[in-house]
Short mmCIF file of C-alpha atoms and ligand atoms in Angstrom, two decimals:
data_model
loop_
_atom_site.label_atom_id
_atom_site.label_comp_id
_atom_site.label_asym_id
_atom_site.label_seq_id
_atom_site.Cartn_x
_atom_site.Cartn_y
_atom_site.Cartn_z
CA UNK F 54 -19.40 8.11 -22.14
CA UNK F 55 -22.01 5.51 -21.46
CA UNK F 56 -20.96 2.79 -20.00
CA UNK F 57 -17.75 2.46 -17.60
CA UNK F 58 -16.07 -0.68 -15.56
CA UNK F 59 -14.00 -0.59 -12.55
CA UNK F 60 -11.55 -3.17 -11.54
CA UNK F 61 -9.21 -3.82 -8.48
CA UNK F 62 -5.59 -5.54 -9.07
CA UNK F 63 -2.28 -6.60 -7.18
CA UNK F 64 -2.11 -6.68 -3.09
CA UNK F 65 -5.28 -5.23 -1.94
CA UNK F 66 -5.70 -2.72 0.88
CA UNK F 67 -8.11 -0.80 3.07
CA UNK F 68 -10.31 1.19 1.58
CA UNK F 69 -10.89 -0.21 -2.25
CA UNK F 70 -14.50 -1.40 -1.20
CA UNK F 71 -15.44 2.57 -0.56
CA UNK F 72 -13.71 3.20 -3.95
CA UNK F 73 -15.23 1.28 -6.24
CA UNK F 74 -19.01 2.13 -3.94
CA UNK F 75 -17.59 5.85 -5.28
CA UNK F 76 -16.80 4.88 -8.52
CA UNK F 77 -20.12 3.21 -9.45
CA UNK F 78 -22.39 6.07 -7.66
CA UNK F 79 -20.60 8.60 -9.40
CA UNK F 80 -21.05 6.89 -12.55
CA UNK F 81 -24.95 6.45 -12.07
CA UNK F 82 -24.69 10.10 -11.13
CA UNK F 83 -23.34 10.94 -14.47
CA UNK F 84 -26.37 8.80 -16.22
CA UNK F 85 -23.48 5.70 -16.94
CA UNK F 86 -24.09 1.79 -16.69
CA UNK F 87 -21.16 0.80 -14.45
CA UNK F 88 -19.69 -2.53 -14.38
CA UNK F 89 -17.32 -4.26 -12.01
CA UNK F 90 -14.99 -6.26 -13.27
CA UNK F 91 -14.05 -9.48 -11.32
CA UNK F 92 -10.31 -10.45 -9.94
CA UNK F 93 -8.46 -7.78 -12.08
CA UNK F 94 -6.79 -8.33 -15.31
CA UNK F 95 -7.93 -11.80 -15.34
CA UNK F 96 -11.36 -11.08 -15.08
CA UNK F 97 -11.10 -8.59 -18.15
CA UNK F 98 -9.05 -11.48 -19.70
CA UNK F 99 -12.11 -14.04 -19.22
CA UNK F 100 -14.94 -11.56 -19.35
CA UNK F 101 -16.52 -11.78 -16.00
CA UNK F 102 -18.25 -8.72 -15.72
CA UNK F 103 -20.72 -7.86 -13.28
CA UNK F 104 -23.34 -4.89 -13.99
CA UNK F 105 -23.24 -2.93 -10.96
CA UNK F 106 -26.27 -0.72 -8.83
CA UNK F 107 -26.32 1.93 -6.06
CA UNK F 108 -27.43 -1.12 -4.10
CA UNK F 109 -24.80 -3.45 -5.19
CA UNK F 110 -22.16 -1.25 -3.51
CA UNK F 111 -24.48 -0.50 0.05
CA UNK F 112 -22.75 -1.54 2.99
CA UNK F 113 -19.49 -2.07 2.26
CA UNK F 114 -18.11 1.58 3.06
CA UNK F 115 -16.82 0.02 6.31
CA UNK F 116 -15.14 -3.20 4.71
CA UNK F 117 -11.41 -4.58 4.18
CA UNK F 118 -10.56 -5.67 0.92
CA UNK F 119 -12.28 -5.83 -2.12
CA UNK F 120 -15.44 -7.37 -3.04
CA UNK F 121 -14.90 -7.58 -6.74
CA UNK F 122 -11.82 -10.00 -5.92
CA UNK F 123 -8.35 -9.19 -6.98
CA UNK F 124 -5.40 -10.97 -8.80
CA UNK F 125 -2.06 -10.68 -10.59
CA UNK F 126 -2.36 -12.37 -13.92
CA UNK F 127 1.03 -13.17 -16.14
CA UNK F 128 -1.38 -12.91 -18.80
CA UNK F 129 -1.88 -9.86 -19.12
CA UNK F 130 1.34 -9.09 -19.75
CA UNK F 131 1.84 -10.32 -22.93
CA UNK F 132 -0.39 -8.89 -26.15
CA UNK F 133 -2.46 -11.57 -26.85
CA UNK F 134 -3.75 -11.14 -23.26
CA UNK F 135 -4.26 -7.86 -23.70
CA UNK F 136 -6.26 -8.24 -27.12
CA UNK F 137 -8.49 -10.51 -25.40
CA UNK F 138 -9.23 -8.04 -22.54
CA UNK F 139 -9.95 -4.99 -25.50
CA UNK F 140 -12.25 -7.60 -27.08
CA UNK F 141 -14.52 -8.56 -24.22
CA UNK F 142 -14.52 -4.69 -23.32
CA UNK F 143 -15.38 -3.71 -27.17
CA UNK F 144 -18.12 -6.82 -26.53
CA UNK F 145 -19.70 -5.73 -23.56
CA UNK F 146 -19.70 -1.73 -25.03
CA UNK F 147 -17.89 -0.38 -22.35
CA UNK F 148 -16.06 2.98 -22.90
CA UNK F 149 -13.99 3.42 -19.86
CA UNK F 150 -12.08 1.70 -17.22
CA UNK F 151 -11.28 2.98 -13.91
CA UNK F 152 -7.98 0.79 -12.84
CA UNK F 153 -7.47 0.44 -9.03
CA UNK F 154 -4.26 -0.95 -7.59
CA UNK F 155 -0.50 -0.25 -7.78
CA UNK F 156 2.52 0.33 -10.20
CA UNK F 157 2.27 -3.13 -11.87
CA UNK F 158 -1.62 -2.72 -12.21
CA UNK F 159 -0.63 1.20 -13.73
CA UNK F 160 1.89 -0.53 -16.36
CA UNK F 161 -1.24 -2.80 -17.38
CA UNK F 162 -3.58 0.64 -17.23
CA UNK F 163 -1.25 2.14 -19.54
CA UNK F 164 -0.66 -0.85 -21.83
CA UNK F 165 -4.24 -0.60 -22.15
CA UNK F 166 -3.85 3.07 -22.78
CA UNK F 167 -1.53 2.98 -25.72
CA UNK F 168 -3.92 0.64 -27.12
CA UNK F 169 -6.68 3.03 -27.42
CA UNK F 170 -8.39 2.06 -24.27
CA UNK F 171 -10.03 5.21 -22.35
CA UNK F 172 -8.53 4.53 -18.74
CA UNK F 173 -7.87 6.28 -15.16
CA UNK F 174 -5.59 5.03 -12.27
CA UNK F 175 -6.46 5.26 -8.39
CA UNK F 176 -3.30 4.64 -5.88
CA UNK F 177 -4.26 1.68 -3.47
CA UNK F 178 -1.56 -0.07 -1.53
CA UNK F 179 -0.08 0.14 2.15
CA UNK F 180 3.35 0.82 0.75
CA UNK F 181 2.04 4.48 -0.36
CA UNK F 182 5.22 4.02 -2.61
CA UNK F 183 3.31 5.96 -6.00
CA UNK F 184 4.82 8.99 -6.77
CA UNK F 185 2.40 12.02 -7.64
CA UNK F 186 0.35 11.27 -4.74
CA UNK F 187 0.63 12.17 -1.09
CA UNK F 188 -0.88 9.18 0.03
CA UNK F 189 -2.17 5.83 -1.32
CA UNK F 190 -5.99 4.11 -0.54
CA UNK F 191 -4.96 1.78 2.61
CA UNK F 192 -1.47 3.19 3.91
CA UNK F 193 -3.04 4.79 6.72
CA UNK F 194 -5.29 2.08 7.97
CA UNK F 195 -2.52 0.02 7.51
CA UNK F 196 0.20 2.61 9.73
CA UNK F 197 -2.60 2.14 12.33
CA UNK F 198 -2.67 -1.29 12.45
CA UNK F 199 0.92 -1.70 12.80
CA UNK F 200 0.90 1.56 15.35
CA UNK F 201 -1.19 -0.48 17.55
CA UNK F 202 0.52 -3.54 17.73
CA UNK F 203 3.74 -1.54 18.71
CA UNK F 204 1.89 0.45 21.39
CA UNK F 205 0.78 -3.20 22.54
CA UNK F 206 4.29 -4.79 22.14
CA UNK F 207 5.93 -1.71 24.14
CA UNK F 208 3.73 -2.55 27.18
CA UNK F 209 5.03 -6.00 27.24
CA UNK F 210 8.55 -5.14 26.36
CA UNK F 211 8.77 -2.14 29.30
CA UNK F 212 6.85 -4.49 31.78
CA UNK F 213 9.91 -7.53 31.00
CA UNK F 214 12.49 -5.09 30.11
CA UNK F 215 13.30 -6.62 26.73
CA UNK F 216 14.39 -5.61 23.36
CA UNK F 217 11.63 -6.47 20.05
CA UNK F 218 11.96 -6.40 16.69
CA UNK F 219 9.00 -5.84 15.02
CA UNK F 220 8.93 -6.32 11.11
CA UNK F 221 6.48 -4.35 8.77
CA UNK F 222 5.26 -5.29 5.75
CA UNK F 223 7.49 -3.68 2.55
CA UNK F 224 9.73 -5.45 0.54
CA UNK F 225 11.27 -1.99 -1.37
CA UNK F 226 10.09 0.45 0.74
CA UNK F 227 10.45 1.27 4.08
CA UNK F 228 7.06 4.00 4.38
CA UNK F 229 5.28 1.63 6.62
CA UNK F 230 8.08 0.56 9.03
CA UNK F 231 9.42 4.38 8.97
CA UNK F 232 6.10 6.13 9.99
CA UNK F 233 4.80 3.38 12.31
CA UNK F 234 8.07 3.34 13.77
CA UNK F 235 8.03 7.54 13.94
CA UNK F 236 4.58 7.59 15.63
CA UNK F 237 5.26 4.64 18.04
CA UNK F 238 8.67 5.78 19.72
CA UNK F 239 10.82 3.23 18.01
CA UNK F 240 13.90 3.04 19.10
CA UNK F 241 15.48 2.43 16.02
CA UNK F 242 14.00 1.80 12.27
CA UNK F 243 14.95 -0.25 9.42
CA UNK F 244 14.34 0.31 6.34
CA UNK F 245 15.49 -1.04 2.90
CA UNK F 246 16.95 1.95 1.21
CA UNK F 247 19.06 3.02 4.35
CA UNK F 248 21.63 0.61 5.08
CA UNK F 249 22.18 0.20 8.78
CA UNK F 250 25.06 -2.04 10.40
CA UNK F 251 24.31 -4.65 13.32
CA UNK F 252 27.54 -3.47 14.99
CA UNK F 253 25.18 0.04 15.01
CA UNK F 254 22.05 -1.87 16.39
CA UNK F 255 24.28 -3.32 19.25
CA UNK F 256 25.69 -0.21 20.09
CA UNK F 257 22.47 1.85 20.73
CA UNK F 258 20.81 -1.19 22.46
CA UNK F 259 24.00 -0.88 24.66
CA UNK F 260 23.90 2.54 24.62
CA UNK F 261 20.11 2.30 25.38
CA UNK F 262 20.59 0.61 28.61
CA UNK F 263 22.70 2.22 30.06
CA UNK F 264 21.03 5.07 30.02
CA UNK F 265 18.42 3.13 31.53
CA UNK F 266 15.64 2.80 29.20
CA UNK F 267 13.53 0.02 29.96
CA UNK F 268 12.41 -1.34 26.36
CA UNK F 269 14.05 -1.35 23.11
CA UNK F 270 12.22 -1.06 20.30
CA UNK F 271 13.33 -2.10 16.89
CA UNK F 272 10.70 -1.41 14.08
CA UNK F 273 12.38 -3.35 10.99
CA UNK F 274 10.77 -2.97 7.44
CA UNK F 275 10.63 -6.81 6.06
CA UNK F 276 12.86 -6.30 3.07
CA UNK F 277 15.56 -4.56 5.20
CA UNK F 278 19.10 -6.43 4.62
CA UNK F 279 20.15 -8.62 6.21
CA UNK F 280 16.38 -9.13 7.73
CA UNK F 281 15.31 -9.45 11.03
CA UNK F 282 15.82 -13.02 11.49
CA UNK F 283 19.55 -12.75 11.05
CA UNK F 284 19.33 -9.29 13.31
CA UNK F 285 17.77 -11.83 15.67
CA UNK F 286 20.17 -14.83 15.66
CA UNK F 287 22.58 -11.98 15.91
CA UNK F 288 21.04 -10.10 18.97
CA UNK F 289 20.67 -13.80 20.38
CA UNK F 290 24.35 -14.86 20.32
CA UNK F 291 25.19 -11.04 21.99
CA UNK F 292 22.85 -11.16 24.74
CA UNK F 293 25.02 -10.91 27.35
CA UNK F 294 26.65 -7.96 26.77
CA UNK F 295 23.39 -6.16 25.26
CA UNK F 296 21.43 -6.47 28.58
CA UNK F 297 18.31 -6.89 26.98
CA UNK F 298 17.08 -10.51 25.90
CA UNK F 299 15.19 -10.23 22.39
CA UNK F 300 11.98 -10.99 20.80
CA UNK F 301 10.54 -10.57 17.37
CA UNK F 302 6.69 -10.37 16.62
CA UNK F 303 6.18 -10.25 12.43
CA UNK F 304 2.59 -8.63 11.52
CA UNK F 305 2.57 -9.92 7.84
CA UNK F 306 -1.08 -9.70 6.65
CA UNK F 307 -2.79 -8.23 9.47
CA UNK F 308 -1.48 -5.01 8.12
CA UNK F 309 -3.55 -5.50 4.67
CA UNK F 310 -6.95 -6.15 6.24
CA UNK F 311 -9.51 -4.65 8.23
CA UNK F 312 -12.43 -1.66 8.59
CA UNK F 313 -10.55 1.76 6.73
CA UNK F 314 -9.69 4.44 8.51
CA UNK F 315 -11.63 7.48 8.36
CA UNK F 316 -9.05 9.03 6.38
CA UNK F 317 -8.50 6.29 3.96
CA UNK F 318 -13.04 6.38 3.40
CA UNK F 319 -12.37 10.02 2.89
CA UNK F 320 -9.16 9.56 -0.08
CA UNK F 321 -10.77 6.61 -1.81
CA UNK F 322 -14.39 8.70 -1.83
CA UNK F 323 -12.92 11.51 -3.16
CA UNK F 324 -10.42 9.49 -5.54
CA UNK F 325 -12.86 7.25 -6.73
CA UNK F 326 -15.58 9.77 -7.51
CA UNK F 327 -12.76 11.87 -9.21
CA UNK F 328 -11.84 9.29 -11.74
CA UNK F 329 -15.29 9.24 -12.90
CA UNK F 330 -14.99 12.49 -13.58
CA UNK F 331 -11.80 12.41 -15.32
CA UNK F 332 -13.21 10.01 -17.84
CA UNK F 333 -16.31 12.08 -17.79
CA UNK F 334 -15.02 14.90 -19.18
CA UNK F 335 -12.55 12.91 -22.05
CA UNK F 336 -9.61 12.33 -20.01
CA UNK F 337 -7.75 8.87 -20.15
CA UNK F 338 -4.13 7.39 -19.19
CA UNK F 339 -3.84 9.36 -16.24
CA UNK F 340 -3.57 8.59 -12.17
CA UNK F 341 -5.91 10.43 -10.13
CA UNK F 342 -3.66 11.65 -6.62
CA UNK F 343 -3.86 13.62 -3.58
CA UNK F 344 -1.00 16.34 -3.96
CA UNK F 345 -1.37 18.75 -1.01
CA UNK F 346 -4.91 18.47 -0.14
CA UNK F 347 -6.26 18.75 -3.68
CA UNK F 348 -7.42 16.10 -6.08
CA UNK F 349 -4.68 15.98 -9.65
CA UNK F 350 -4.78 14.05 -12.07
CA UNK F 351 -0.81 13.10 -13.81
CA UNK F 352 -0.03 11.03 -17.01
CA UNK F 353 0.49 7.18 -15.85
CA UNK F 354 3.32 7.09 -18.01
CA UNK F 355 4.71 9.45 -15.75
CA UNK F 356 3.63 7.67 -12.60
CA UNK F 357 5.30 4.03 -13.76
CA UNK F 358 8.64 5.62 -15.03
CA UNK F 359 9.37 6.62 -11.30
CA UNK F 360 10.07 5.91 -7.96
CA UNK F 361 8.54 7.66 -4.74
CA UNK F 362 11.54 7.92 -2.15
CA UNK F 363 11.19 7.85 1.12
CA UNK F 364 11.05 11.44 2.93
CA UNK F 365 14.29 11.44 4.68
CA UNK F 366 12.98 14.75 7.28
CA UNK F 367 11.48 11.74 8.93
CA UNK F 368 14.25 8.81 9.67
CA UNK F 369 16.52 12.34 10.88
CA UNK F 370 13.87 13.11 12.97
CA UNK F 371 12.95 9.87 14.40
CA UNK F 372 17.06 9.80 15.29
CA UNK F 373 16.85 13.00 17.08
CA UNK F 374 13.70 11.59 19.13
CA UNK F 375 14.88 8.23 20.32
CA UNK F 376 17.02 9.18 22.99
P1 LIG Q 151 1.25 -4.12 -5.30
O1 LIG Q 151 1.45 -2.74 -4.76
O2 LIG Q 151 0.50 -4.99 -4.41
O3 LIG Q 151 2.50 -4.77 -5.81
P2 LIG Q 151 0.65 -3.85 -8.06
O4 LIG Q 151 -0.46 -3.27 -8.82
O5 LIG Q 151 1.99 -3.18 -8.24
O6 LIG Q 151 0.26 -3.92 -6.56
P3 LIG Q 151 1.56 -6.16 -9.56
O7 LIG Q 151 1.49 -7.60 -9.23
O8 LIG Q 151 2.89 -5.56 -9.80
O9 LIG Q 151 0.77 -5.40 -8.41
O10 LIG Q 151 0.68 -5.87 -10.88
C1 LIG Q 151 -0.67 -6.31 -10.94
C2 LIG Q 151 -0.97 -6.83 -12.32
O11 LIG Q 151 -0.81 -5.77 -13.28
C3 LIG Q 151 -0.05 -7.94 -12.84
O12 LIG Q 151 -0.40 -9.20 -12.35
C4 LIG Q 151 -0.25 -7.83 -14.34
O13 LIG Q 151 -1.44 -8.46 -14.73
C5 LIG Q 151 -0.39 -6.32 -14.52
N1 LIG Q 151 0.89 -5.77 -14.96
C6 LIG Q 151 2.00 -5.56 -14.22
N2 LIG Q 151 3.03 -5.10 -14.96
C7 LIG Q 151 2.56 -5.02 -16.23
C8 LIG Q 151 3.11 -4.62 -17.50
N3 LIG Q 151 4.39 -4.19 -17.59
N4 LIG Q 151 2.32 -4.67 -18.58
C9 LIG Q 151 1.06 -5.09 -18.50
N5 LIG Q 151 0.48 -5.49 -17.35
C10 LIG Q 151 1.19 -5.45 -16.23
#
C-alpha cells in the first residue's frame, strides 16, 4: 500500500492530534504518501485532501482537538454520498483510510468497508462507550478534567456546607460521571442506565447530615432522568428538611478540550501507529483497541452491532465508599 489518508469525525476529544502525528509518521515509516483528510466524511465527500509531512504533524503532540477539523455529515449516510467519497479517494490514488472517531464514524468506516474500501477504526471519544477496547483516545483527559473541577467544587461546598450537583458530559452513558464521581468521593452518582429515585437522593442527603458530613456531593451524568435541573428544583423546594442548601455547576465542553493526558499521548501513539500497520500488512474493516494492555485489532462490524455497558464493580463500590 502506497498511499494512505487519515480522517477525524463526530465529537472530538483529547488526544486525536497525537494520533493522526502517529498515523502519518508511521506511514512515512512504511515508505507511504499520507494524506489528511479535512472535517471528516465531508471532507472525503468534497475532496479536501491535504498531503501530509513529518513536519506537518510537529508540535501538536501536546494539543486538544484536532487539527484536520471534524464534522458529522448527513451525507454520508446515504449512497450517493458515499460514491462520491470512493470517487475522490479512487481520484487522488489512495489505498487506505485510517477512520478516527466513534460508533457513528465506525458505521460510516464500515459502509465504506463493504464497499471495497481498505479501512481501520481508532476509538476516540470521552464517553469510552466502544466495546472491544479498554479505553477510548480522550476519556482519561477528559475524567481529569472533570476530577478537578470536583476536587475544586468540594472545597467550596465543605467550606459553606452545601450540597452540588455536578453534571458530566454523557447523554447514554454514564462512564464519565461514574469514574469521576468514583475518584472524587462523590457522594452519590447518576447515571443513565441506573435508575435512581429523588425520594433516594433526599434520603442520603438527610441521612448525610446527620451523620455530620459537611458537603454533599452529587456527580450526575447529563442524560440521567429526570436531569439535574429537575433534581435541583426538587432539592430547592425540600431545603428545609435536607439541611443542606444546593448548587449545581454543569462542565459541558470543558470536558472535550485541552493538553492530553500522558496516558491518552501514550493510547493514541500506540493506536495510531498500529492502524498503519494493520493496513500495512492487508488488513481492513477492523477497530484497532486496547484489551488488557495489548494492542487488538476486532471486525467493526462487530464493534457497531454492540453496546459497551457500564462496569457495575464500580457504582457497588462507590456505594460502599460514600459513607
Ligand atoms: P460521538 O462519540 O461524538 O458521537 P460518533 O463518531 O459516534 O462520535 P456520529 O455523529 O454518530 O459521531 O457519526 C459521525 C459521522 O459518521 C456521521 O455524521 C455520519 O457522517 C457518519 N455515520 C454515522 N452513522 C452512519 C451510518 N449508519 N452509515 C454511514 N455513515 C454514518
Amino acid at each position: 500500500m502506497k498511499r494512505i489518508a487519515v480522517l477525524s469525525s463526530g465529537g472530538d476529544s483529547p488526544g486525536f492530534n497525537p494520533c493522526i502525528r502517529a498515523v502519518v509518521r508511521q506511514g512515512l515509516d512504511y515508505g507511504m504518501d499520507v494524506f489528511g483528510v479535512e472535517r471528516g466524511y465531508i471532507g472525503l465527500i468534497q475532496g479536501r485532501f491535504r498531503q501530509l509531512n513529518a513536519r506537518s504533524v510537529g508540535g501538536i503532540i501536546g494539543r486538544g482537538g484536532t487539527f484536520l477539523g471534524t464534522a458529522r455529515s448527513e451525507e454520508f449516510k446515504t449512497a450517493l454520498g458515499q460514491r462520491e467519497a470512493i470517487r475522490n479517494l479512487n481520484v487522488n490514488g489512495i489505498e487506505g483510510l485510517v477512520v478516527i472517531g466513534g460508533d457513528g464514524s465506525f458505521r460510516g468506516a464500515q459502509a465504506l468497508h463493504e464497499r471495497g474500501v481498505k479501512v481501520v477504526g481508532i476509538p476516540g471519544t470521552i464517553d469510552n462507550d466502544i466495546p472491544y477496547t479498554d479505553m477510548s483516545i480522550g476519556a482519561d483527559t477528559a475524567l481529569n478534567t472533570a476530577l478537578d473541577a470536583i476536587d475544586k467544587i468540594k472545597d467550596t461546598a465543605s467550606s459553606h456546607r452545601r450540597a452540588f450537583i455536578i453534571e458530566t458530559m454523557g447523554h447514554e452513558s454514564g462512564y464519565l460521571a461514574l469514574i469521576a464521581g468514583l475518584a472524587g468521593g462523590a457522594e452519590i452518582i447518576l447515571v443513565p442506565e441506573i435508575e435512581t429515585k429523588l425520594e433516594t437522593i433526599v434520603a442520603d442527603l438527610q441521612d448525610s447530615y446527620t451523620r455530620g458530613k459537611n458537603h454533599f456531593i452529587i456527580v450526575a451524568a447529563e442524560g440521567w432522568k429526570p436531569g439535574t435541573q429537575a433534581l435541583a428544583s426538587h432539592l430547592r423546594e425540600r431545603q428545609e428538611e435536607l439541611g443542606f442548601p444546593v448548587r449545581v455547576t454543569v462542565l459541558g465542553y470543558v470536558q472535550r478540550g485541552g493538553s492530553p493526558s500522558a496516558f491518552d499521548r501514550l493510547l493514541a501513539t500506540r493506536l495510531g501507529a498500529a492502524a498503519v500497520a494493520a493496513l500495512h500488512s492487508g488488513e481492513s474493516g477492523v477497530m484497532v483497541g486496547l484489551i488488557g494492555n495489548k494492542i487488538q485489532t476486532t471486525l467493526l462490524s462487530k464493534v457497531v452491532k454492540q453496546n459497551k455497558s457500564l462496569d457495575m464493580s464500580f457504582y457497588e463500590l462507590a456505594k460502599v465508599l460514600e459513607k
